[in-house]
Short mmCIF file of C-alpha atoms and ligand atoms in Angstrom, two decimals:
data_model
loop_
_atom_site.label_atom_id
_atom_site.label_comp_id
_atom_site.label_asym_id
_atom_site.label_seq_id
_atom_site.Cartn_x
_atom_site.Cartn_y
_atom_site.Cartn_z
CA MET A 65 25.34 -0.15 5.14
CA ASN A 66 26.49 3.24 4.27
CA TYR A 67 24.77 4.67 1.36
CA GLY A 68 26.40 7.93 1.55
CA LEU A 69 24.54 10.34 -1.16
CA ILE A 70 22.84 8.22 -3.53
CA MET A 71 22.38 10.91 -6.39
CA THR A 72 19.41 9.98 -8.80
CA GLU A 73 21.81 8.42 -11.95
CA GLN A 74 23.72 6.28 -9.43
CA ALA A 75 20.14 4.98 -8.12
CA LEU A 76 18.88 4.16 -11.24
CA GLY A 77 22.32 2.81 -12.71
CA ASP A 78 23.33 2.79 -16.28
CA ASP A 79 19.65 2.61 -17.57
CA ALA A 80 18.57 6.05 -16.63
CA ARG A 81 16.67 7.06 -19.62
CA LEU A 82 14.77 10.16 -18.16
CA PRO A 83 16.83 13.22 -16.66
CA GLN A 84 16.06 12.89 -13.12
CA ARG A 85 15.26 16.64 -12.25
CA ARG A 86 11.86 18.63 -11.78
CA ASN A 87 11.22 20.64 -14.83
CA LEU A 88 7.89 22.96 -14.78
CA VAL A 89 7.60 24.37 -18.61
CA THR A 90 4.02 25.45 -18.01
CA GLU A 91 1.51 25.75 -15.63
CA ILE A 92 0.02 22.33 -13.88
CA PRO A 93 -2.11 21.37 -15.75
CA GLY A 94 -1.09 22.69 -18.98
CA PRO A 95 -2.63 22.81 -22.24
CA ALA A 96 -2.23 19.82 -23.66
CA SER A 97 -3.17 17.81 -20.15
CA ARG A 98 -6.12 20.46 -20.27
CA GLU A 99 -7.43 19.19 -23.76
CA LEU A 100 -6.93 15.11 -22.76
CA LEU A 101 -8.78 16.21 -19.48
CA ALA A 102 -11.93 17.55 -21.59
CA ARG A 103 -11.68 14.23 -23.59
CA ARG A 104 -11.44 12.11 -20.48
CA GLU A 105 -14.63 14.09 -19.28
CA ARG A 106 -16.51 13.13 -22.55
CA ALA A 107 -15.60 9.72 -22.30
CA VAL A 108 -14.67 8.44 -18.84
CA ALA A 109 -17.10 7.72 -15.95
CA ARG A 110 -16.92 10.55 -13.48
CA GLY A 111 -17.04 7.86 -10.51
CA VAL A 112 -13.05 7.07 -11.72
CA SER A 113 -11.18 10.30 -10.10
CA HIS A 114 -7.89 10.98 -10.27
CA VAL A 115 -5.62 13.39 -7.91
CA LEU A 116 -3.81 15.58 -10.62
CA PRO A 117 -5.08 15.83 -13.70
CA VAL A 118 -1.42 16.12 -15.71
CA PHE A 119 -1.69 13.40 -18.74
CA VAL A 120 1.58 10.84 -18.45
CA THR A 121 3.74 10.15 -21.38
CA ASP A 122 6.89 9.12 -19.66
CA ALA A 123 7.95 7.99 -16.22
CA GLY A 124 11.25 6.66 -14.48
CA GLY A 125 13.08 6.83 -11.38
CA GLY A 126 11.87 9.32 -9.33
CA VAL A 127 10.26 11.78 -12.27
CA ILE A 128 6.99 11.71 -14.29
CA VAL A 129 6.70 13.57 -17.44
CA ASP A 130 3.40 14.80 -18.79
CA ALA A 131 2.07 15.73 -21.82
CA ASP A 132 3.24 19.43 -21.82
CA GLY A 133 6.87 18.46 -20.94
CA ASN A 134 6.68 18.94 -17.45
CA SER A 135 8.88 16.83 -15.18
CA LEU A 136 7.39 16.46 -11.72
CA ILE A 137 8.90 14.85 -8.88
CA ASP A 138 6.85 11.32 -7.67
CA PHE A 139 5.99 11.14 -4.06
CA GLY A 140 3.29 8.74 -4.77
CA SER A 141 4.60 5.64 -6.63
CA GLY A 142 1.13 5.46 -8.27
CA ILE A 143 -0.03 4.49 -4.80
CA ALA A 144 2.82 2.35 -3.48
CA VAL A 145 3.33 0.38 -6.68
CA VAL A 146 6.35 1.50 -8.67
CA SER A 147 8.41 1.06 -5.81
CA VAL A 148 11.39 0.06 -7.99
CA GLY A 149 10.52 2.81 -10.52
CA ASN A 150 8.33 3.07 -13.23
CA ALA A 151 9.74 0.90 -16.25
CA ALA A 152 12.55 -0.68 -14.21
CA PRO A 153 15.09 -1.97 -16.14
CA ARG A 154 14.99 -5.39 -14.92
CA VAL A 155 10.93 -5.26 -15.31
CA THR A 156 11.01 -3.94 -18.93
CA ALA A 157 13.61 -6.52 -19.86
CA ARG A 158 11.76 -9.50 -18.78
CA VAL A 159 8.31 -8.33 -19.70
CA THR A 160 9.63 -7.65 -23.16
CA GLU A 161 10.96 -11.00 -23.98
CA GLN A 162 7.96 -12.48 -22.08
CA VAL A 163 5.36 -10.58 -24.43
CA ALA A 164 7.38 -11.82 -27.53
CA ARG A 165 6.93 -15.33 -26.08
CA PHE A 166 3.37 -15.94 -25.20
CA THR A 167 0.98 -13.66 -23.46
CA HIS A 168 -1.36 -15.87 -21.79
CA THR A 169 -2.53 -19.38 -21.91
CA CYS A 170 -4.66 -19.54 -18.62
CA PHE A 171 -2.70 -21.01 -15.94
CA MET A 172 -5.74 -23.00 -15.00
CA VAL A 173 -5.66 -24.61 -18.72
CA THR A 174 -1.79 -24.86 -19.32
CA PRO A 175 0.50 -23.99 -16.85
CA TYR A 176 4.00 -21.97 -17.21
CA GLU A 177 6.93 -21.70 -15.20
CA GLY A 178 6.54 -17.78 -14.39
CA TYR A 179 3.46 -18.38 -11.97
CA VAL A 180 5.39 -21.26 -10.06
CA GLU A 181 8.71 -18.89 -9.55
CA VAL A 182 6.59 -16.24 -8.28
CA CYS A 183 4.87 -18.39 -5.93
CA GLU A 184 8.20 -19.79 -4.68
CA GLU A 185 9.55 -16.15 -4.41
CA LEU A 186 6.54 -15.26 -2.32
CA GLY A 187 7.03 -18.55 -0.18
CA ARG A 188 10.50 -17.52 0.25
CA ARG A 189 10.10 -13.75 0.82
CA THR A 190 6.85 -13.92 2.99
CA PRO A 191 7.45 -14.13 7.11
CA GLY A 192 7.95 -17.55 8.58
CA PRO A 193 9.86 -20.77 7.72
CA HIS A 194 6.98 -22.66 7.39
CA GLU A 195 5.74 -24.84 4.16
CA LYS A 196 3.60 -22.59 2.39
CA ARG A 197 1.57 -22.08 -0.87
CA SER A 198 0.45 -19.31 -3.19
CA ALA A 199 -2.61 -18.59 -5.39
CA LEU A 200 -2.11 -15.56 -7.93
CA PHE A 201 -4.93 -13.13 -8.70
CA ASN A 202 -4.96 -9.86 -10.71
CA SER A 203 -5.84 -7.08 -8.08
CA GLY A 204 -5.54 -6.47 -4.07
CA ALA A 205 -9.31 -6.77 -3.86
CA GLU A 206 -9.48 -10.22 -5.22
CA ALA A 207 -6.42 -11.60 -3.25
CA VAL A 208 -8.19 -10.41 0.10
CA GLU A 209 -11.79 -12.06 -1.12
CA ASN A 210 -9.51 -15.11 -1.78
CA ALA A 211 -7.85 -14.89 1.59
CA VAL A 212 -11.11 -14.68 3.22
CA LYS A 213 -12.73 -17.79 0.96
CA ILE A 214 -9.36 -19.31 2.07
CA ALA A 215 -10.00 -19.25 5.84
CA ARG A 216 -13.60 -19.89 5.83
CA HIS A 217 -12.78 -23.07 4.20
CA ALA A 218 -9.94 -24.24 6.10
CA THR A 219 -11.52 -23.30 9.38
CA ARG A 220 -15.41 -23.98 8.79
CA ARG A 221 -16.27 -20.89 10.36
CA GLN A 222 -17.67 -17.33 8.96
CA ALA A 223 -16.96 -14.42 11.02
CA ILE A 224 -14.30 -12.15 9.78
CA VAL A 225 -12.92 -9.56 12.22
CA VAL A 226 -11.68 -6.36 10.66
CA PHE A 227 -10.81 -2.89 12.13
CA ASP A 228 -12.02 1.20 11.86
CA HIS A 229 -10.13 2.69 9.36
CA ALA A 230 -9.45 -0.57 7.43
CA TYR A 231 -9.10 -0.45 3.58
CA HIS A 232 -9.38 -3.78 1.62
CA GLY A 233 -10.96 -2.89 -1.90
CA ARG A 234 -13.83 -1.85 -3.88
CA THR A 235 -15.39 -5.13 -4.71
CA ASN A 236 -18.42 -6.05 -2.87
CA LEU A 237 -16.78 -8.18 -0.18
CA THR A 238 -14.12 -5.89 0.17
CA MET A 239 -16.24 -2.73 0.47
CA ALA A 240 -17.79 -4.34 3.05
CA LEU A 241 -14.50 -5.04 4.88
CA THR A 242 -13.39 -1.62 4.03
CA ALA A 243 -14.60 0.97 6.86
CA LYS A 244 -14.74 4.15 5.53
CA ASN A 245 -17.91 4.94 3.28
CA MET A 246 -17.61 7.95 1.17
CA PRO A 247 -16.31 7.51 -1.65
CA TYR A 248 -15.62 3.67 -1.09
CA LYS A 249 -19.37 2.18 -0.02
CA ASP A 250 -21.97 4.98 -0.47
CA LYS A 251 -24.95 3.62 -1.79
CA PHE A 252 -23.37 0.69 -3.26
CA GLY A 253 -25.11 -1.86 -0.71
CA PRO A 254 -26.25 -4.39 0.30
CA PHE A 255 -23.17 -5.63 1.77
CA ALA A 256 -22.10 -9.01 2.63
CA GLY A 257 -22.51 -10.04 5.97
CA GLU A 258 -20.58 -11.84 8.95
CA ILE A 259 -18.15 -8.82 9.18
CA TYR A 260 -17.67 -7.40 12.53
CA ARG A 261 -15.50 -4.20 12.92
CA MET A 262 -13.01 -3.78 15.85
CA PRO A 263 -11.59 -0.51 17.31
CA MET A 264 -7.98 0.38 15.62
CA ALA A 265 -4.84 0.83 17.68
CA TYR A 266 -4.65 4.16 16.34
CA PRO A 267 -2.49 6.10 18.81
CA LEU A 268 -3.10 9.51 18.32
CA ARG A 269 -7.14 9.07 18.25
CA TRP A 270 -7.40 6.14 20.91
CA PRO A 271 -9.27 7.65 23.64
CA GLY A 272 -6.91 8.65 26.60
CA GLY A 273 -3.76 8.97 24.21
CA ARG A 274 -1.06 7.12 23.07
CA GLU A 275 -0.03 5.45 26.12
CA ALA A 276 -3.33 4.10 26.76
CA CYS A 277 -3.79 2.99 23.09
CA ALA A 278 -0.38 1.00 23.90
CA ALA A 279 -1.84 -0.55 27.30
CA ASN A 280 -5.59 -1.10 26.53
CA ALA A 281 -6.15 -1.66 22.67
CA LEU A 282 -5.25 -5.02 22.75
CA ASP A 283 -7.59 -6.11 25.48
CA THR A 284 -10.47 -4.07 24.32
CA VAL A 285 -10.28 -6.05 20.93
CA LYS A 286 -9.80 -9.29 22.36
CA SER A 287 -12.69 -8.61 24.76
CA LEU A 288 -15.04 -7.55 22.30
CA ILE A 289 -14.34 -10.34 20.03
CA HIS A 290 -15.16 -12.40 22.91
CA THR A 291 -18.65 -10.60 23.98
CA GLN A 292 -19.85 -9.87 20.50
CA VAL A 293 -18.55 -12.54 18.15
CA GLY A 294 -17.43 -15.46 19.98
CA GLU A 295 -13.86 -16.81 19.29
CA ASP A 296 -14.84 -20.34 18.24
CA ASN A 297 -17.10 -18.10 15.33
CA VAL A 298 -14.12 -16.38 13.83
CA ALA A 299 -12.73 -17.78 10.47
CA ALA A 300 -10.14 -14.94 10.42
CA VAL A 301 -8.50 -11.64 11.70
CA LEU A 302 -7.72 -9.36 8.78
CA ILE A 303 -5.36 -6.60 9.21
CA GLU A 304 -3.29 -4.19 7.71
CA PRO A 305 -0.23 -4.16 9.56
CA ILE A 306 0.17 -0.29 8.92
CA GLN A 307 -3.10 1.12 7.48
CA GLY A 308 -2.95 2.55 4.11
CA GLU A 309 -5.90 4.10 2.83
CA GLY A 310 -7.38 4.91 6.36
CA GLY A 311 -4.27 7.25 7.40
CA PHE A 312 -1.04 5.20 7.56
CA VAL A 313 -1.68 4.12 11.20
CA VAL A 314 0.93 2.36 13.01
CA PRO A 315 -0.34 0.38 15.70
CA PRO A 316 1.70 0.43 19.10
CA ASP A 317 4.49 -1.89 19.69
CA GLY A 318 2.86 -5.40 20.90
CA PHE A 319 -0.40 -4.81 19.30
CA LEU A 320 0.18 -6.97 16.13
CA PRO A 321 2.02 -9.76 17.89
CA GLY A 322 -0.66 -10.04 21.06
CA LEU A 323 -3.33 -10.27 17.90
CA ALA A 324 -1.47 -13.08 16.23
CA GLU A 325 -1.01 -14.82 19.58
CA PHE A 326 -4.87 -14.49 20.12
CA CYS A 327 -5.65 -16.11 16.72
CA ARG A 328 -3.09 -18.75 17.57
CA GLU A 329 -4.76 -19.70 20.70
CA HIS A 330 -8.47 -19.80 19.12
CA GLY A 331 -7.54 -21.54 15.76
CA ILE A 332 -8.36 -18.16 14.05
CA VAL A 333 -6.67 -17.55 10.72
CA PHE A 334 -4.74 -14.35 11.20
CA ILE A 335 -4.32 -12.41 7.70
CA ALA A 336 -1.90 -9.70 7.50
CA ASP A 337 -2.98 -7.50 4.51
CA GLU A 338 0.24 -6.42 2.95
CA ILE A 339 -1.01 -5.09 0.06
CA GLN A 340 0.21 -1.37 0.56
CA THR A 341 2.86 -2.46 2.89
CA GLY A 342 4.63 -5.18 1.38
CA PHE A 343 7.76 -5.57 -0.93
CA CYS A 344 10.13 -3.45 1.10
CA ARG A 345 7.71 -0.53 1.43
CA THR A 346 8.90 -0.12 5.19
CA GLY A 347 12.05 -1.11 5.20
CA ASP A 348 11.72 -5.04 5.69
CA TRP A 349 10.31 -7.13 2.55
CA PHE A 350 7.28 -7.18 4.81
CA ALA A 351 5.86 -4.60 7.46
CA CYS A 352 5.24 -7.72 9.86
CA GLU A 353 8.66 -8.85 9.94
CA HIS A 354 9.29 -5.33 12.06
CA GLU A 355 7.68 -7.36 15.19
CA GLY A 356 8.40 -10.90 14.24
CA VAL A 357 4.92 -11.43 13.48
CA VAL A 358 4.13 -14.47 11.32
CA PRO A 359 0.79 -14.31 9.84
CA ASP A 360 -1.10 -17.46 8.79
CA LEU A 361 -1.86 -15.90 5.21
CA VAL A 362 -0.52 -12.80 3.52
CA THR A 363 -2.49 -10.64 0.59
CA THR A 364 0.14 -9.32 -1.52
CA ALA A 365 -0.24 -6.77 -5.02
CA LYS A 366 0.74 -3.39 -5.49
CA GLY A 367 4.49 -2.98 -5.50
CA ILE A 368 5.07 -7.07 -6.28
CA ALA A 369 5.31 -6.38 -10.05
CA GLY A 370 6.64 -2.78 -10.68
CA GLY A 371 3.24 -1.73 -12.45
CA LEU A 372 1.23 -4.72 -13.85
CA PRO A 373 -1.53 -6.21 -12.44
CA LEU A 374 -0.75 -9.34 -10.02
CA ALA A 375 -1.67 -10.30 -6.62
CA GLY A 376 -1.35 -13.13 -4.19
CA VAL A 377 -2.00 -15.11 -1.20
CA THR A 378 0.31 -16.81 0.36
CA GLY A 379 0.29 -18.71 3.41
CA ARG A 380 0.46 -21.74 5.67
CA ALA A 381 0.38 -25.05 3.32
CA GLU A 382 -2.37 -26.79 5.09
CA ILE A 383 -4.64 -23.99 5.45
CA MET A 384 -4.15 -23.20 1.30
CA ASP A 385 -4.54 -26.49 0.55
CA SER A 386 -7.40 -26.94 2.55
CA VAL A 387 -9.29 -25.52 -0.74
CA HIS A 388 -10.65 -28.57 -3.31
CA ALA A 389 -9.30 -28.36 -6.65
CA GLY A 390 -10.73 -25.83 -8.87
CA GLY A 391 -12.12 -23.46 -5.87
CA LEU A 392 -9.55 -20.97 -6.42
CA GLY A 393 -8.76 -19.47 -9.49
CA GLY A 394 -9.66 -16.98 -12.38
CA THR A 395 -9.01 -16.49 -16.28
CA TYR A 396 -6.13 -13.89 -16.09
CA GLY A 397 -4.52 -14.64 -12.45
CA GLY A 398 -1.04 -15.06 -12.59
CA ASN A 399 -0.62 -13.75 -16.20
CA PRO A 400 2.74 -14.88 -17.70
CA VAL A 401 3.60 -10.92 -18.48
CA ALA A 402 2.63 -9.89 -15.08
CA CYS A 403 4.75 -12.77 -13.46
CA ALA A 404 7.78 -11.53 -15.82
CA ALA A 405 7.22 -8.18 -14.39
CA ALA A 406 7.12 -9.52 -10.84
CA LEU A 407 10.46 -11.82 -11.31
CA GLY A 408 12.05 -8.29 -12.59
CA ALA A 409 10.68 -6.22 -9.49
CA ILE A 410 11.81 -8.69 -6.95
CA GLU A 411 15.00 -9.33 -8.63
CA THR A 412 15.74 -5.42 -8.58
CA MET A 413 14.31 -5.28 -4.82
CA ALA A 414 16.61 -8.00 -3.67
CA ALA A 415 19.94 -6.84 -5.62
CA GLU A 416 19.50 -3.14 -4.96
CA ASP A 417 18.48 -3.47 -1.41
CA LEU A 418 15.78 -1.59 -1.90
CA ALA A 419 14.08 -2.26 1.73
CA GLY A 420 17.80 -0.88 3.01
CA ARG A 421 16.67 2.25 0.76
CA ALA A 422 13.39 2.74 2.35
CA ARG A 423 14.82 2.69 5.66
CA ARG A 424 17.36 5.30 4.40
CA ILE A 425 14.49 7.50 2.64
CA GLY A 426 13.09 6.98 6.49
CA GLU A 427 15.92 8.34 8.02
CA ILE A 428 15.91 11.20 5.54
CA MET A 429 12.20 12.27 5.81
CA PHE A 430 11.55 11.76 9.26
CA PRO A 431 13.87 14.49 10.80
CA ARG A 432 12.39 17.21 7.91
CA LEU A 433 8.70 16.10 9.02
CA TYR A 434 9.25 16.65 12.60
CA GLY A 435 10.72 19.77 11.86
CA LEU A 436 7.65 21.18 9.79
CA ALA A 437 5.70 19.73 12.60
CA GLU A 438 7.78 22.04 14.96
CA LYS A 439 7.04 24.76 13.14
CA TYR A 440 3.42 24.31 12.00
CA PRO A 441 0.87 23.43 15.01
CA VAL A 442 -1.36 22.26 12.46
CA ILE A 443 0.61 18.87 12.03
CA ALA A 444 -0.66 16.70 15.11
CA ASP A 445 1.54 13.53 14.09
CA VAL A 446 4.43 12.53 12.22
CA ARG A 447 4.25 8.76 11.49
CA GLY A 448 5.10 5.63 9.11
CA ARG A 449 7.94 3.59 8.57
CA GLY A 450 10.74 3.31 6.25
CA ALA A 451 9.09 5.10 2.87
CA MET A 452 5.54 4.90 4.03
CA LEU A 453 5.32 8.16 5.75
CA ALA A 454 2.57 10.58 6.82
CA ILE A 455 1.52 13.88 8.32
CA GLU A 456 -1.79 14.31 10.29
CA LEU A 457 -3.36 17.77 10.08
CA THR A 458 -6.01 19.07 12.85
CA ARG A 459 -6.97 22.28 14.26
CA PRO A 460 -4.04 23.45 16.25
CA GLY A 461 -4.18 21.87 19.79
CA THR A 462 -7.18 19.40 18.88
CA LEU A 463 -7.97 16.21 17.17
CA ASP A 464 -10.29 18.10 14.92
CA PRO A 465 -9.30 16.85 11.64
CA ASP A 466 -8.27 19.77 9.29
CA PRO A 467 -8.94 18.61 5.88
CA ALA A 468 -9.01 22.00 4.22
CA THR A 469 -5.65 22.54 5.10
CA THR A 470 -4.48 19.42 4.18
CA THR A 471 -6.08 19.83 0.43
CA ALA A 472 -4.46 23.26 0.18
CA VAL A 473 -1.15 22.33 0.81
CA VAL A 474 -1.21 18.98 -1.40
CA ARG A 475 -2.75 21.48 -4.20
CA ALA A 476 0.21 24.00 -3.81
CA CYS A 477 2.64 20.65 -4.15
CA HIS A 478 0.97 19.84 -7.33
CA GLN A 479 1.60 23.27 -8.64
CA ALA A 480 4.91 23.25 -7.83
CA GLY A 481 5.71 19.90 -9.49
CA LEU A 482 5.27 17.64 -6.85
CA VAL A 483 3.17 14.26 -6.94
CA ALA A 484 1.92 14.15 -3.35
CA LEU A 485 -1.17 11.98 -2.14
CA THR A 486 -3.59 12.40 0.94
CA CYS A 487 -5.53 9.72 2.59
CA GLY A 488 -7.29 8.96 6.20
CA THR A 489 -10.69 8.56 7.21
CA PHE A 490 -11.18 12.28 7.65
CA GLY A 491 -9.15 13.44 4.62
CA ASN A 492 -6.39 15.18 6.87
CA VAL A 493 -3.57 12.94 6.25
CA ILE A 494 -0.80 13.84 3.77
CA ARG A 495 1.13 10.67 3.07
CA PHE A 496 4.76 9.95 1.27
CA LEU A 497 5.35 6.93 -0.79
CA PRO A 498 8.46 7.86 -3.22
CA PRO A 499 9.71 5.08 -5.34
CA LEU A 500 12.08 3.19 -3.45
CA VAL A 501 14.93 4.19 -5.97
CA ILE A 502 14.33 8.18 -6.10
CA GLY A 503 17.67 9.84 -5.83
CA GLU A 504 18.23 11.65 -2.65
CA ASP A 505 18.66 15.18 -4.74
CA LEU A 506 15.16 14.55 -5.80
CA LEU A 507 13.88 13.67 -2.27
CA ASP A 508 15.48 16.75 -0.73
CA GLU A 509 13.67 18.95 -3.33
CA GLY A 510 10.48 17.18 -2.55
CA LEU A 511 10.42 17.72 0.83
CA SER A 512 11.59 21.50 0.34
CA ILE A 513 8.48 21.88 -1.92
CA LEU A 514 6.36 20.63 0.82
CA GLU A 515 7.85 22.99 3.22
CA ASP A 516 7.03 25.74 0.83
CA ALA A 517 3.56 24.94 0.70
CA PHE A 518 3.24 25.22 4.28
CA ALA A 519 4.94 28.42 4.62
CA ALA A 520 2.35 29.43 1.73
CA VAL A 521 -0.90 28.40 2.96
C1 PLP B 104 -4.09 -2.39 2.11
C2 PLP B 104 -4.85 -2.70 0.81
N1 PLP B 104 -5.53 -3.75 0.83
C3 PLP B 104 -6.12 -3.95 -0.52
C4 PLP B 104 -6.09 -3.09 -1.46
C5 PLP B 104 -7.02 -2.99 -2.81
O1 PLP B 104 -6.22 -3.31 -3.70
P1 PLP B 104 -6.63 -3.02 -5.31
O2 PLP B 104 -6.83 -1.51 -5.80
O3 PLP B 104 -5.25 -3.59 -6.07
O4 PLP B 104 -7.84 -4.15 -5.61
C6 PLP B 104 -5.52 -1.91 -1.02
C7 PLP B 104 -5.17 -0.69 -2.17
O5 PLP B 104 -5.22 0.30 -2.02
C8 PLP B 104 -4.92 -1.68 -0.15
O6 PLP B 104 -3.94 -0.73 0.09
#
């Protein structure tokens, strides 16, 4: 499909509410945000941090407006959530209609159609033509916890295999599944048991380099599972098809299909955590599709509902239905307003081919990021897929992480009105997650701000 130059007004259709341009009228943060920040410090727990202390009053398309009237370019999407844009017209319309009718009955008490419709969509859109069932929850962590519960119940096994650099959430079980200590796990233990961590196929950092990674990573993992856990003890292998918080690590081709096949051979449930990669972010509805991988269970959240809290576990009917009635659920899981939002978000993704948009964003961003890497040897790697892209910063000529330059570049972006995020086990990765509806003019401008930031630091 030929998209041509998508200017933002077109990208948003007739419903554009906010001028789609960067406009700074104060320093960042301005006086109104600073006042709110002082209030925040007196009322909100310190453990809940923020990236950029501007207080938001409005957001839509590719911009975020703050309390001082500054308009910033959004390259974060609230951490890969508002892929359809903030307050997307179809989401707003469905939510408004639903909220005026009823807001909660609890699906486990008296069900409603919206929940069923979301599960039907999940069954249709997730990889594989097999019969599926879904269950809905409130957050990504809750979805991952439930996927683990389901896999253990279905297999009557206990061991869960996870990977270095993995991020699966902040609840007790998902902290144990997550790799990075600070800030996610430090002094929050004791953690859940029967979790086994394997090396991740991380091309930049695999001993011996990229080719060795492609050649050896799968065999290494299989051998470690065999010798240290025993295939017959493993309930599930849980993996993000492209790691999110851990640094946007893309495994080499063949790693995920090989892992899925290994699981099939040994009766292990293969769980793809698509919470960050899902819903068109990587240029397909789900990142597993890129290599034709069909997981047994898929966890979803973030992009599913245009910003409202909703998450899901979707998978093979026989695995999902192995759990007894009442074994899954929660008071708010699949709340009717969140389900209405999800139906609006999914409708938007299909109608506006947001998977195609994600691919187009990748086509625009990759050459600019490669150009930066050529100019600045501090950039050791450019990676990602579709609209989930990152650069990793190291001391030139080494693999030593450079979190100081990373932070300095991102701060300079913030000062210039670009919301950019970091990630990575070593805090040395800058990640880009623009809303998929962002206009190409804003995308270009955001990339220019990034280039200026590198020139300045
Ligand atoms: C891959 C992955 N899994 C799980 C989670 C946890 O989701 P939540 O923050 O909604 O609990 C995240 C959040 O960043 C994630 O990226």
